[in-house]
Amino acid sequence: LKLFISHLGKDDEGWEGAQERLNLGVQSGNWTDVVPLLEMGMEEEYHLPERLRDRWELMRAMGKRGQGNLEEAEAAFTGLTQGATDLQVRSLAQAHLCSILVLRGQMNDSLSYLQAASEDSLLTLEQRAELWAWRAHAVLSLGQFQEVEEISAAGLELLAGGGSEHDRVRARLA
């Protein structure tokens, strides 16, 4: 791992390429392999460019959430909502904090946060639709079955013009 990370730090393109590959790993659920690389890359000795640090911390937090380490994920997401210089990273961190409330079973608490986050214009349509899926999960858990259909339909409407790249979120909303 150290050899891989030290090879990345030779130039900004190496770091950006690594970020793209590691993000694919996070998105595909390959957290066990990706999180240690992210953590190692963020160590001082490897000189991760400061402009990429917020994105790497966001990916690390997403990986921690995926591994079920909600405490570490929540702390990282909270730190990003308060200190990230990239406004989109702040918005994404807030959205992921909402999902942690749902995963902890705090459905009523999560609904207002999910509503606000799903309307954030800094998020992509897919990211906003993903939040609608979390909202649907929360209201389903509360037994509000009719509302689930309405929320799912609204989330699917966001993705109406998109292609197959949105199939994962569509499946969650169906």
Short mmCIF file of C-alpha atoms in Angstrom, two decimals, residues 23-160:
data_model
loop_
_atom_site.label_atom_id
_atom_site.label_comp_id
_atom_site.label_asym_id
_atom_site.label_seq_id
_atom_site.Cartn_x
_atom_site.Cartn_y
_atom_site.Cartn_z
CA ASN A 23 -14.28 6.96 -5.68
CA LEU A 24 -15.36 4.12 -7.98
CA GLY A 25 -14.34 1.69 -5.25
CA VAL A 26 -16.37 3.58 -2.64
CA GLN A 27 -19.41 3.81 -4.93
CA SER A 28 -19.26 0.08 -5.72
CA GLY A 29 -19.07 -0.86 -2.04
CA ASN A 30 -15.45 -1.99 -2.01
CA TRP A 31 -14.89 -0.27 1.34
CA THR A 32 -12.52 -2.78 2.91
CA ASP A 33 -9.92 -2.19 0.20
CA VAL A 34 -10.49 1.52 -0.36
CA VAL A 35 -10.67 2.97 3.16
CA PRO A 36 -7.08 2.03 4.14
CA LEU A 37 -5.79 3.60 0.91
CA LEU A 38 -7.72 6.80 1.59
CA GLU A 39 -6.48 6.96 5.18
CA MET A 40 -2.89 6.33 4.15
CA GLY A 41 -3.04 8.91 1.36
CA MET A 42 -4.23 11.52 3.84
CA GLU A 43 -1.19 11.05 6.09
CA GLU A 44 1.20 14.00 6.16
CA GLU A 45 4.12 12.11 4.66
CA TYR A 46 2.33 11.59 1.35
CA HIS A 47 1.51 15.28 0.71
CA LEU A 48 -2.05 14.99 -0.57
CA PRO A 49 -2.81 18.35 -2.23
CA GLU A 50 -4.92 20.49 0.11
CA ARG A 51 -7.53 21.12 -2.59
CA LEU A 52 -8.29 17.36 -2.67
CA ARG A 53 -8.32 16.77 1.09
CA ASP A 54 -12.07 17.45 1.59
CA ARG A 55 -13.01 15.03 -1.20
CA TRP A 56 -10.76 12.30 0.20
CA GLU A 57 -12.22 12.82 3.69
CA LEU A 58 -15.73 12.58 2.21
CA MET A 59 -14.88 9.30 0.47
CA ARG A 60 -13.28 7.97 3.68
CA ALA A 61 -16.40 8.85 5.66
CA MET A 62 -18.62 7.18 3.04
CA GLY A 63 -16.45 4.07 3.31
CA LYS A 64 -16.69 4.10 7.10
CA ARG A 65 -20.48 4.36 6.83
CA GLY A 66 -20.47 1.47 4.37
CA GLN A 67 -18.41 -0.60 6.79
CA GLY A 68 -21.00 0.10 9.49
CA ASN A 69 -18.75 2.37 11.53
CA LEU A 70 -21.42 5.01 12.02
CA GLU A 71 -19.63 6.85 14.83
CA GLU A 72 -16.49 7.57 12.79
CA ALA A 73 -18.55 8.33 9.69
CA GLU A 74 -20.77 10.74 11.60
CA ALA A 75 -17.77 12.54 13.10
CA ALA A 76 -16.15 12.91 9.68
CA PHE A 77 -19.36 14.08 7.99
CA THR A 78 -19.98 16.56 10.80
CA GLY A 79 -16.47 17.93 10.47
CA LEU A 80 -16.97 18.38 6.73
CA THR A 81 -20.31 20.17 7.16
CA GLN A 82 -18.57 22.65 9.42
CA GLY A 83 -15.16 23.00 7.82
CA ALA A 84 -15.04 21.88 4.18
CA THR A 85 -13.98 24.62 1.80
CA ASP A 86 -15.73 22.91 -1.14
CA LEU A 87 -19.45 23.77 -0.87
CA GLN A 88 -20.51 20.64 -2.75
CA VAL A 89 -18.56 18.50 -0.27
CA ARG A 90 -20.42 20.30 2.55
CA SER A 91 -23.75 19.51 0.87
CA LEU A 92 -22.82 15.86 0.31
CA ALA A 93 -21.62 15.51 3.90
CA GLN A 94 -24.95 16.92 5.13
CA ALA A 95 -26.80 14.46 2.92
CA HIS A 96 -24.78 11.54 4.28
CA LEU A 97 -25.45 12.70 7.84
CA CYS A 98 -29.15 12.32 7.02
CA SER A 99 -28.60 8.73 5.96
CA ILE A 100 -26.86 8.00 9.27
CA LEU A 101 -29.98 9.15 11.14
CA VAL A 102 -32.02 6.67 9.08
CA LEU A 103 -29.50 3.86 9.66
CA ARG A 104 -29.69 4.53 13.40
CA GLY A 105 -33.48 4.28 13.30
CA GLN A 106 -34.08 7.97 14.01
CA MET A 107 -36.73 8.18 11.29
CA ASN A 108 -38.71 11.17 12.56
CA ASP A 109 -35.53 13.19 13.13
CA SER A 110 -34.24 12.35 9.66
CA LEU A 111 -37.28 13.47 7.66
CA SER A 112 -36.87 17.23 7.92
CA TYR A 113 -33.13 17.00 7.26
CA LEU A 114 -33.74 14.74 4.27
CA GLN A 115 -36.36 17.12 2.88
CA ALA A 116 -33.99 20.09 3.07
CA ALA A 117 -31.00 18.18 1.71
CA SER A 118 -32.97 16.74 -1.22
CA GLU A 119 -33.67 20.28 -2.43
CA ASP A 120 -30.01 21.37 -2.35
CA SER A 121 -29.11 22.70 -5.80
CA LEU A 122 -25.41 21.89 -5.31
CA LEU A 123 -26.22 18.17 -5.49
CA THR A 124 -26.67 16.29 -8.75
CA LEU A 125 -30.08 14.93 -9.71
CA GLU A 126 -28.90 11.43 -8.82
CA GLN A 127 -27.66 12.54 -5.40
CA ARG A 128 -30.96 14.29 -4.73
CA ALA A 129 -32.91 11.23 -5.89
CA GLU A 130 -30.80 9.09 -3.54
CA LEU A 131 -32.01 11.30 -0.69
CA TRP A 132 -35.60 10.71 -1.81
CA ALA A 133 -34.84 6.98 -1.51
CA TRP A 134 -33.63 7.49 2.07
CA ARG A 135 -36.83 9.48 2.78
CA ALA A 136 -38.93 6.64 1.35
CA HIS A 137 -37.10 4.18 3.61
CA ALA A 138 -37.74 6.38 6.65
CA VAL A 139 -41.48 6.80 6.03
CA LEU A 140 -41.83 3.10 5.20
CA SER A 141 -40.28 2.30 8.57
CA LEU A 142 -42.83 4.62 10.16
CA GLY A 143 -45.68 2.72 8.42
CA GLN A 144 -46.71 5.64 6.21
CA PHE A 145 -47.30 3.49 3.13
CA GLN A 146 -49.14 5.98 0.92
CA GLU A 147 -46.46 8.59 1.49
CA VAL A 148 -43.81 6.07 0.39
CA GLU A 149 -45.42 5.87 -3.05
CA GLU A 150 -45.52 9.66 -3.38
CA ILE A 151 -41.89 10.08 -2.29
CA SER A 152 -40.69 7.30 -4.59
CA ALA A 153 -42.58 8.80 -7.52
CA ALA A 154 -41.04 12.22 -6.87
CA GLY A 155 -37.55 10.72 -6.73
CA LEU A 156 -38.12 8.78 -9.95
CA GLU A 157 -39.40 11.95 -11.61
CA LEU A 158 -36.03 13.61 -10.93
CA LEU A 159 -34.34 10.86 -12.94
CA ALA A 160 -36.91 10.70 -15.74
#
